[in-house]
mmCIF file of C-alpha atoms in Angstrom:
data_model
loop_
_atom_site.group_PDB
_atom_site.id
_atom_site.type_symbol
_atom_site.label_atom_id
_atom_site.label_comp_id
_atom_site.label_asym_id
_atom_site.label_seq_id
_atom_site.Cartn_x
_atom_site.Cartn_y
_atom_site.Cartn_z
ATOM 1 C CA MET W 19 -28.800 -38.557 -43.284
ATOM 2 C CA ALA W 20 -32.155 -39.187 -44.928
ATOM 3 C CA GLN W 21 -33.676 -42.620 -44.413
ATOM 4 C CA ARG W 22 -32.770 -45.147 -47.082
ATOM 5 C CA ARG W 23 -35.579 -45.779 -49.526
ATOM 6 C CA LYS W 24 -36.771 -49.385 -49.643
ATOM 7 C CA ILE W 25 -37.121 -50.561 -53.220
ATOM 8 C CA ILE W 26 -37.999 -53.653 -55.239
ATOM 9 C CA ILE W 27 -36.602 -53.676 -58.774
ATOM 10 C CA ASP W 28 -38.604 -55.588 -61.387
ATOM 11 C CA THR W 29 -36.498 -56.047 -64.499
ATOM 12 C CA ASP W 30 -35.809 -57.879 -67.768
ATOM 13 C CA PRO W 31 -32.078 -57.287 -68.499
ATOM 14 C CA GLY W 32 -31.184 -55.883 -71.149
ATOM 15 C CA GLN W 33 -27.962 -53.831 -71.153
ATOM 16 C CA ASP W 34 -29.743 -50.669 -70.005
ATOM 17 C CA ASP W 35 -31.443 -52.629 -67.211
ATOM 18 C CA ALA W 36 -27.975 -53.787 -66.169
ATOM 19 C CA ALA W 37 -26.831 -50.165 -66.011
ATOM 20 C CA ALA W 38 -29.834 -49.372 -63.791
ATOM 21 C CA LEU W 39 -28.997 -52.253 -61.447
ATOM 22 C CA MET W 40 -25.396 -51.074 -61.256
ATOM 23 C CA LEU W 41 -26.553 -47.563 -60.347
ATOM 24 C CA ALA W 42 -28.742 -48.980 -57.567
ATOM 25 C CA PHE W 43 -26.024 -51.256 -56.195
ATOM 26 C CA ALA W 44 -23.593 -48.322 -56.119
ATOM 27 C CA SER W 45 -25.986 -46.233 -54.001
ATOM 28 C CA PRO W 46 -26.406 -48.138 -50.706
ATOM 29 C CA ASP W 47 -26.559 -44.956 -48.638
ATOM 30 C CA GLU W 48 -29.772 -43.912 -50.363
ATOM 31 C CA LEU W 49 -31.345 -47.191 -51.516
ATOM 32 C CA ASP W 50 -32.188 -50.378 -49.633
ATOM 33 C CA VAL W 51 -32.748 -52.973 -52.367
ATOM 34 C CA LEU W 52 -35.092 -55.541 -50.816
ATOM 35 C CA GLY W 53 -35.013 -57.868 -53.814
ATOM 36 C CA LEU W 54 -34.861 -58.169 -57.576
ATOM 37 C CA CYS W 55 -37.677 -59.653 -59.639
ATOM 38 C CA ALA W 56 -37.111 -61.023 -63.132
ATOM 39 C CA VAL W 57 -39.852 -60.866 -65.747
ATOM 40 C CA ALA W 58 -40.021 -62.021 -69.360
ATOM 41 C CA GLY W 59 -39.403 -59.088 -71.672
ATOM 42 C CA ASN W 60 -36.279 -58.280 -73.648
ATOM 43 C CA VAL W 61 -35.557 -62.021 -73.641
ATOM 44 C CA PRO W 62 -37.386 -65.012 -72.104
ATOM 45 C CA LEU W 63 -37.548 -65.388 -68.325
ATOM 46 C CA SER W 64 -34.774 -67.991 -68.115
ATOM 47 C CA LEU W 65 -32.383 -65.436 -69.602
ATOM 48 C CA THR W 66 -33.638 -62.372 -67.725
ATOM 49 C CA SER W 67 -33.167 -64.307 -64.468
ATOM 50 C CA ARG W 68 -29.684 -65.326 -65.569
ATOM 51 C CA ASN W 69 -28.824 -61.776 -66.526
ATOM 52 C CA VAL W 70 -30.009 -60.318 -63.218
ATOM 53 C CA ARG W 71 -27.722 -62.743 -61.399
ATOM 54 C CA ILE W 72 -24.794 -61.988 -63.701
ATOM 55 C CA VAL W 73 -25.068 -58.299 -62.841
ATOM 56 C CA CYS W 74 -25.360 -59.104 -59.133
ATOM 57 C CA GLU W 75 -22.147 -61.120 -59.199
ATOM 58 C CA LEU W 76 -20.318 -58.522 -61.277
ATOM 59 C CA CYS W 77 -21.168 -55.931 -58.615
ATOM 60 C CA GLY W 78 -20.366 -58.087 -55.587
ATOM 61 C CA GLN W 79 -24.040 -58.607 -54.733
ATOM 62 C CA SER W 80 -24.164 -62.413 -54.735
ATOM 63 C CA ASP W 81 -26.341 -62.396 -51.593
ATOM 64 C CA MET W 82 -29.032 -60.251 -53.211
ATOM 65 C CA PRO W 83 -32.412 -62.052 -53.297
ATOM 66 C CA VAL W 84 -33.481 -62.700 -56.891
ATOM 67 C CA PHE W 85 -36.963 -63.981 -57.726
ATOM 68 C CA GLU W 86 -38.347 -65.277 -61.002
ATOM 69 C CA GLY W 87 -41.757 -64.040 -62.092
ATOM 70 C CA ALA W 88 -44.042 -64.176 -65.103
ATOM 71 C CA MET W 89 -42.901 -66.239 -68.080
ATOM 72 C CA HIS W 90 -45.276 -64.545 -70.523
ATOM 73 C CA PRO W 91 -47.749 -61.644 -70.726
ATOM 74 C CA ILE W 92 -51.151 -61.930 -69.082
ATOM 75 C CA LEU W 93 -53.134 -62.461 -72.307
ATOM 76 C CA ARG W 94 -50.799 -62.153 -75.270
ATOM 77 C CA LYS W 95 -48.069 -64.094 -76.973
ATOM 78 C CA GLN W 96 -44.584 -63.332 -75.799
ATOM 79 C CA VAL W 97 -42.649 -60.632 -77.691
ATOM 80 C CA THR W 98 -38.886 -60.279 -77.168
ATOM 81 C CA ALA W 99 -36.138 -57.953 -78.397
ATOM 82 C CA GLU W 100 -33.090 -60.025 -79.272
ATOM 83 C CA HIS W 101 -32.675 -57.782 -82.320
ATOM 84 C CA VAL W 102 -31.709 -55.016 -79.897
ATOM 85 C CA HIS W 103 -30.108 -56.811 -76.957
ATOM 86 C CA GLY W 104 -28.625 -59.875 -78.631
ATOM 87 C CA ARG W 105 -29.303 -63.570 -78.171
ATOM 88 C CA THR W 106 -28.666 -63.571 -74.413
ATOM 89 C CA GLY W 107 -30.087 -60.111 -73.708
ATOM 90 C CA LEU W 108 -26.668 -59.076 -72.399
ATOM 91 C CA ASP W 109 -24.517 -59.513 -75.476
ATOM 92 C CA GLY W 110 -21.398 -57.389 -75.715
ATOM 93 C CA ALA W 111 -19.287 -58.619 -72.793
ATOM 94 C CA GLU W 112 -17.948 -62.076 -71.973
ATOM 95 C CA LEU W 113 -18.904 -62.966 -68.416
ATOM 96 C CA PRO W 114 -19.067 -66.283 -66.563
ATOM 97 C CA GLU W 115 -22.402 -67.946 -65.952
ATOM 98 C CA PRO W 116 -23.780 -66.993 -62.536
ATOM 99 C CA THR W 117 -23.189 -69.304 -59.603
ATOM 100 C CA MET W 118 -25.864 -67.771 -57.355
ATOM 101 C CA ALA W 119 -29.347 -69.238 -57.680
ATOM 102 C CA ALA W 120 -32.723 -67.569 -57.853
ATOM 103 C CA ARG W 121 -34.901 -68.012 -54.780
ATOM 104 C CA SER W 122 -37.669 -70.580 -54.894
ATOM 105 C CA GLN W 123 -40.421 -68.061 -54.092
ATOM 106 C CA HIS W 124 -42.283 -66.635 -57.082
ATOM 107 C CA ALA W 125 -41.636 -62.947 -57.737
ATOM 108 C CA VAL W 126 -45.330 -62.075 -57.518
ATOM 109 C CA ASP W 127 -45.582 -63.692 -54.084
ATOM 110 C CA PHE W 128 -42.455 -61.823 -53.002
ATOM 111 C CA ILE W 129 -43.897 -58.481 -54.098
ATOM 112 C CA VAL W 130 -47.183 -59.075 -52.289
ATOM 113 C CA GLU W 131 -45.563 -60.449 -49.137
ATOM 114 C CA THR W 132 -43.031 -57.618 -48.929
ATOM 115 C CA VAL W 133 -45.450 -54.761 -49.561
ATOM 116 C CA MET W 134 -47.923 -56.182 -47.025
ATOM 117 C CA ARG W 135 -45.192 -56.801 -44.434
ATOM 118 C CA GLU W 136 -43.337 -53.493 -44.607
ATOM 119 C CA PRO W 137 -44.949 -50.332 -43.211
ATOM 120 C CA ALA W 138 -47.546 -48.813 -45.519
ATOM 121 C CA GLY W 139 -46.018 -46.207 -47.796
ATOM 122 C CA SER W 140 -42.459 -47.450 -47.356
ATOM 123 C CA VAL W 141 -41.805 -49.644 -50.421
ATOM 124 C CA THR W 142 -41.144 -48.220 -53.874
ATOM 125 C CA LEU W 143 -41.569 -50.453 -56.932
ATOM 126 C CA CYS W 144 -39.055 -49.790 -59.705
ATOM 127 C CA THR W 145 -40.106 -51.359 -62.996
ATOM 128 C CA LEU W 146 -37.658 -51.573 -65.894
ATOM 129 C CA GLY W 147 -39.594 -53.992 -68.102
ATOM 130 C CA PRO W 148 -43.154 -55.124 -68.828
ATOM 131 C CA LEU W 149 -45.537 -54.629 -65.895
ATOM 132 C CA THR W 150 -46.739 -58.241 -65.778
ATOM 133 C CA ASN W 151 -45.430 -59.089 -62.295
ATOM 134 C CA VAL W 152 -46.930 -55.962 -60.730
ATOM 135 C CA ALA W 153 -50.294 -56.488 -62.414
ATOM 136 C CA LEU W 154 -50.404 -60.087 -61.181
ATOM 137 C CA ALA W 155 -49.501 -58.903 -57.681
ATOM 138 C CA LEU W 156 -52.392 -56.431 -57.782
ATOM 139 C CA GLN W 157 -54.665 -59.216 -58.954
ATOM 140 C CA MET W 158 -53.528 -61.456 -56.101
ATOM 141 C CA GLU W 159 -53.765 -58.781 -53.396
ATOM 142 C CA PRO W 160 -55.470 -55.508 -54.409
ATOM 143 C CA ALA W 161 -54.591 -54.001 -51.028
ATOM 144 C CA ILE W 162 -50.988 -53.492 -52.097
ATOM 145 C CA ALA W 163 -52.130 -50.522 -54.216
ATOM 146 C CA GLY W 164 -52.762 -48.493 -51.069
ATOM 147 C CA ARG W 165 -49.478 -49.516 -49.443
ATOM 148 C CA VAL W 166 -46.923 -48.875 -52.211
ATOM 149 C CA ARG W 167 -45.112 -45.574 -51.710
ATOM 150 C CA GLU W 168 -44.574 -45.037 -55.414
ATOM 151 C CA LEU W 169 -44.096 -46.947 -58.648
ATOM 152 C CA VAL W 170 -41.299 -45.475 -60.740
ATOM 153 C CA MET W 171 -41.317 -46.980 -64.211
ATOM 154 C CA MET W 172 -39.562 -46.790 -67.536
ATOM 155 C CA GLY W 173 -42.148 -47.102 -70.261
ATOM 156 C CA GLY W 174 -44.325 -45.379 -72.787
ATOM 157 C CA GLY W 175 -43.943 -42.322 -74.927
ATOM 158 C CA PHE W 176 -46.098 -39.489 -76.195
ATOM 159 C CA PHE W 177 -44.619 -36.740 -78.382
ATOM 160 C CA GLU W 178 -41.724 -39.104 -79.153
ATOM 161 C CA GLY W 179 -44.016 -41.909 -80.346
ATOM 162 C CA GLY W 180 -43.015 -45.551 -79.955
ATOM 163 C CA ASN W 181 -39.939 -47.695 -80.495
ATOM 164 C CA ILE W 182 -41.410 -51.147 -81.203
ATOM 165 C CA THR W 183 -44.333 -49.815 -83.271
ATOM 166 C CA PRO W 184 -44.998 -46.246 -84.426
ATOM 167 C CA ALA W 185 -47.304 -45.800 -81.424
ATOM 168 C CA ALA W 186 -45.974 -48.065 -78.679
ATOM 169 C CA GLU W 187 -42.900 -48.328 -76.476
ATOM 170 C CA PHE W 188 -41.636 -51.887 -75.921
ATOM 171 C CA ASN W 189 -42.324 -52.352 -72.187
ATOM 172 C CA ILE W 190 -45.959 -51.326 -72.577
ATOM 173 C CA TYR W 191 -46.484 -53.070 -75.911
ATOM 174 C CA VAL W 192 -45.357 -56.447 -74.565
ATOM 175 C CA ASP W 193 -48.154 -56.558 -71.981
ATOM 176 C CA PRO W 194 -50.631 -53.696 -72.436
ATOM 177 C CA GLU W 195 -53.263 -55.376 -70.263
ATOM 178 C CA ALA W 196 -50.794 -55.414 -67.372
ATOM 179 C CA ALA W 197 -49.962 -51.756 -67.954
ATOM 180 C CA ALA W 198 -53.652 -50.852 -68.064
ATOM 181 C CA ALA W 199 -54.212 -52.579 -64.709
ATOM 182 C CA VAL W 200 -51.284 -50.768 -63.098
ATOM 183 C CA PHE W 201 -52.322 -47.331 -64.357
ATOM 184 C CA ALA W 202 -55.869 -47.967 -63.106
ATOM 185 C CA SER W 203 -54.684 -49.084 -59.671
ATOM 186 C CA GLU W 204 -54.256 -45.620 -58.076
ATOM 187 C CA ILE W 205 -50.679 -46.443 -57.077
ATOM 188 C CA PRO W 206 -48.708 -43.165 -57.308
ATOM 189 C CA ILE W 207 -46.807 -43.525 -60.610
ATOM 190 C CA VAL W 208 -43.762 -41.721 -61.960
ATOM 191 C CA MET W 209 -43.346 -42.463 -65.669
ATOM 192 C CA MET W 210 -40.059 -42.191 -67.567
ATOM 193 C CA PRO W 211 -41.121 -42.247 -71.243
ATOM 194 C CA LEU W 212 -39.069 -42.242 -74.418
ATOM 195 C CA ASP W 213 -39.465 -38.463 -74.412
ATOM 196 C CA VAL W 214 -36.977 -38.417 -71.521
ATOM 197 C CA THR W 215 -34.774 -41.372 -72.362
ATOM 198 C CA HIS W 216 -34.142 -40.237 -75.938
ATOM 199 C CA GLN W 217 -32.401 -37.193 -74.445
ATOM 200 C CA LEU W 218 -29.834 -39.455 -72.749
ATOM 201 C CA LEU W 219 -27.540 -40.498 -75.560
ATOM 202 C CA THR W 220 -24.464 -42.595 -74.844
ATOM 203 C CA ARG W 221 -22.229 -40.199 -76.754
ATOM 204 C CA LYS W 222 -18.611 -41.184 -77.237
ATOM 205 C CA ASP W 223 -17.368 -38.560 -74.773
ATOM 206 C CA ARG W 224 -19.769 -39.776 -72.078
ATOM 207 C CA VAL W 225 -18.848 -43.434 -72.535
ATOM 208 C CA ALA W 226 -15.150 -42.502 -72.558
ATOM 209 C CA ARG W 227 -15.539 -41.053 -69.059
ATOM 210 C CA ILE W 228 -16.977 -44.347 -67.834
ATOM 211 C CA ALA W 229 -14.162 -46.274 -69.544
ATOM 212 C CA ALA W 230 -11.598 -44.012 -67.865
ATOM 213 C CA LEU W 231 -12.724 -45.300 -64.451
ATOM 214 C CA GLY W 232 -10.626 -48.366 -65.241
ATOM 215 C CA THR W 233 -12.585 -50.823 -63.106
ATOM 216 C CA ARG W 234 -13.935 -54.188 -64.185
ATOM 217 C CA PRO W 235 -17.619 -53.178 -63.778
ATOM 218 C CA ALA W 236 -17.016 -49.952 -65.713
ATOM 219 C CA GLN W 237 -15.360 -51.786 -68.604
ATOM 220 C CA VAL W 238 -18.142 -54.357 -68.764
ATOM 221 C CA LEU W 239 -20.710 -51.555 -68.844
ATOM 222 C CA VAL W 240 -18.800 -49.865 -71.679
ATOM 223 C CA ASP W 241 -18.789 -53.144 -73.626
ATOM 224 C CA TRP W 242 -22.510 -53.607 -73.044
ATOM 225 C CA LEU W 243 -23.255 -50.066 -74.170
ATOM 226 C CA ALA W 244 -21.161 -50.481 -77.310
ATOM 227 C CA PHE W 245 -23.311 -53.461 -78.298
ATOM 228 C CA PHE W 246 -26.612 -51.942 -77.208
ATOM 229 C CA GLU W 247 -26.167 -48.564 -78.885
ATOM 230 C CA ARG W 248 -25.373 -49.969 -82.335
ATOM 231 C CA PHE W 249 -29.085 -50.633 -83.017
ATOM 232 C CA ASP W 250 -30.257 -47.153 -82.061
ATOM 233 C CA GLU W 251 -27.346 -45.420 -83.781
ATOM 234 C CA GLU W 252 -28.385 -47.059 -87.022
ATOM 235 C CA LYS W 253 -32.059 -46.386 -86.377
ATOM 236 C CA TYR W 254 -31.815 -42.746 -85.291
ATOM 237 C CA GLY W 255 -28.530 -41.699 -86.912
ATOM 238 C CA SER W 256 -27.338 -40.432 -83.532
ATOM 239 C CA ASP W 257 -24.041 -40.356 -81.661
ATOM 240 C CA GLY W 258 -24.863 -43.104 -79.204
ATOM 241 C CA GLY W 259 -28.154 -44.685 -78.243
ATOM 242 C CA PRO W 260 -30.687 -43.649 -75.590
ATOM 243 C CA LEU W 261 -30.116 -45.052 -72.109
ATOM 244 C CA HIS W 262 -33.598 -45.887 -70.888
ATOM 245 C CA ASP W 263 -33.823 -47.814 -67.633
ATOM 246 C CA PRO W 264 -31.274 -46.049 -65.391
ATOM 247 C CA THR W 265 -33.617 -43.047 -65.393
ATOM 248 C CA VAL W 266 -35.753 -44.899 -62.839
ATOM 249 C CA ILE W 267 -32.911 -45.210 -60.334
ATOM 250 C CA ALA W 268 -31.510 -41.762 -61.134
ATOM 251 C CA TYR W 269 -34.898 -40.268 -60.250
ATOM 252 C CA LEU W 270 -34.762 -41.856 -56.795
ATOM 253 C CA LEU W 271 -31.270 -40.475 -56.231
ATOM 254 C CA LYS W 272 -31.643 -37.027 -57.796
ATOM 255 C CA PRO W 273 -35.254 -36.203 -58.662
ATOM 256 C CA GLU W 274 -34.207 -32.631 -59.434
ATOM 257 C CA LEU W 275 -32.649 -33.909 -62.680
ATOM 258 C CA PHE W 276 -36.159 -34.465 -64.091
ATOM 259 C CA SER W 277 -39.240 -32.357 -64.734
ATOM 260 C CA GLY W 278 -42.719 -33.120 -65.984
ATOM 261 C CA ARG W 279 -46.362 -32.819 -64.988
ATOM 262 C CA HIS W 280 -49.210 -34.849 -63.577
ATOM 263 C CA CYS W 281 -51.334 -36.252 -66.402
ATOM 264 C CA ASN W 282 -53.941 -38.829 -67.111
ATOM 265 C CA VAL W 283 -52.427 -41.823 -68.895
ATOM 266 C CA GLU W 284 -54.570 -44.509 -70.501
ATOM 267 C CA ILE W 285 -53.283 -47.668 -72.219
ATOM 268 C CA GLU W 286 -54.630 -48.748 -75.598
ATOM 269 C CA THR W 287 -55.444 -52.470 -75.557
ATOM 270 C CA GLN W 288 -57.929 -52.857 -78.432
ATOM 271 C CA SER W 289 -56.607 -51.240 -81.598
ATOM 272 C CA GLN W 290 -54.410 -53.360 -83.854
ATOM 273 C CA LEU W 291 -52.791 -50.177 -85.104
ATOM 274 C CA THR W 292 -51.954 -48.526 -81.771
ATOM 275 C CA VAL W 293 -52.029 -51.346 -79.185
ATOM 276 C CA GLY W 294 -49.697 -50.561 -76.311
ATOM 277 C CA MET W 295 -49.859 -46.813 -76.863
ATOM 278 C CA THR W 296 -49.676 -44.655 -73.742
ATOM 279 C CA VAL W 297 -52.336 -42.019 -74.356
ATOM 280 C CA VAL W 298 -50.944 -39.135 -72.312
ATOM 281 C CA ASP W 299 -53.276 -36.206 -71.733
ATOM 282 C CA TRP W 300 -50.386 -33.725 -71.560
ATOM 283 C CA TRP W 301 -52.624 -30.734 -72.341
ATOM 284 C CA ARG W 302 -55.369 -31.905 -69.930
ATOM 285 C CA VAL W 303 -58.106 -31.805 -72.516
ATOM 286 C CA SER W 304 -59.902 -35.026 -71.551
ATOM 287 C CA GLY W 305 -61.130 -34.064 -68.105
ATOM 288 C CA ARG W 306 -59.870 -37.401 -66.809
ATOM 289 C CA LYS W 307 -58.179 -37.505 -63.415
ATOM 290 C CA PRO W 308 -54.352 -37.439 -63.498
ATOM 291 C CA ASN W 309 -52.904 -40.817 -62.536
ATOM 292 C CA ALA W 310 -49.179 -40.404 -63.225
ATOM 293 C CA MET W 311 -46.333 -37.929 -62.964
ATOM 294 C CA VAL W 312 -45.104 -37.979 -66.563
ATOM 295 C CA MET W 313 -41.553 -36.766 -67.028
ATOM 296 C CA ARG W 314 -40.594 -34.852 -70.150
ATOM 297 C CA HIS W 315 -37.227 -33.170 -69.549
ATOM 298 C CA VAL W 316 -33.946 -34.303 -68.001
ATOM 299 C CA ASP W 317 -30.576 -32.730 -67.257
ATOM 300 C CA ALA W 318 -28.579 -35.088 -69.468
ATOM 301 C CA ASP W 319 -25.144 -33.964 -68.316
ATOM 302 C CA GLY W 320 -26.213 -34.244 -64.684
ATOM 303 C CA PHE W 321 -27.562 -37.730 -65.330
ATOM 304 C CA PHE W 322 -24.313 -38.965 -66.867
ATOM 305 C CA ASP W 323 -22.285 -37.274 -64.112
ATOM 306 C CA LEU W 324 -24.317 -39.265 -61.576
ATOM 307 C CA LEU W 325 -24.046 -42.545 -63.478
ATOM 308 C CA THR W 326 -20.296 -42.198 -63.975
ATOM 309 C CA GLU W 327 -19.619 -41.231 -60.370
ATOM 310 C CA ARG W 328 -21.653 -44.118 -58.979
ATOM 311 C CA VAL W 329 -20.297 -46.767 -61.343
ATOM 312 C CA GLY W 330 -16.869 -45.678 -60.154
ATOM 313 C CA ARG W 331 -17.820 -46.865 -56.662
ATOM 314 C CA LEU W 332 -18.379 -50.474 -57.718
#
């Protein structure tokens, strides 16, 4: 059996973040989750921390270390997305408040300490929200850039445009300075943009297969998706909404589901019109050095087969 991949998940749940956490928890043979870091994003930090712990308890992971990180972007005012995710960030299912507590250590300290302690090239960072915690960790200890195995992230868009502004995807828009620092860091990056996630629609037939599992975690996920997809169904006129964040975990489990190319990616931080845009040199016309593996295509049926099978294990 291949060695389990050591990962840190940095997240701002969010129903699709919750689905990503569930996929990771259901894959202990492949993934060794060292800890979960909450960051302000879809909702404020107090709620993202709460939501991480709710998902942990739902999945029988009450011993999982959870750390609270940045309360706001590095330079900008906080932007949240209650209009998509609801007041709590996890609207759609009635669940008890978590009984497990977050650890006292700050998430940024945990990231730095863990990456510096574990063998170089052994820890993968999985980011499902704004990149604030990772950027602050790089600021605190630049040496982590040479020790991280890979950073697999959900964020950005190019041919698909943005989802919070015409040009920008939410995770990058919230803290573009953080994103710029991460893309400049020379950490090996795998980027899951809207171009991929918009191919992964929670169609009724796909959600029905998850519901048919009949387990408590599966039903909660179905309820979350029903709430989450309503916004995108209205926006895009689609059958179901795009499932963004689980692409990060799915890539670790089955990278063959995805295809893309190495590109240079720069983050716009100055323009009022396009701030937060991921400027992807897909056609390699700039001459700038590639700094990310940018995914463009995904086997959607294979992705939902994987998600359904793993959620059935919880």
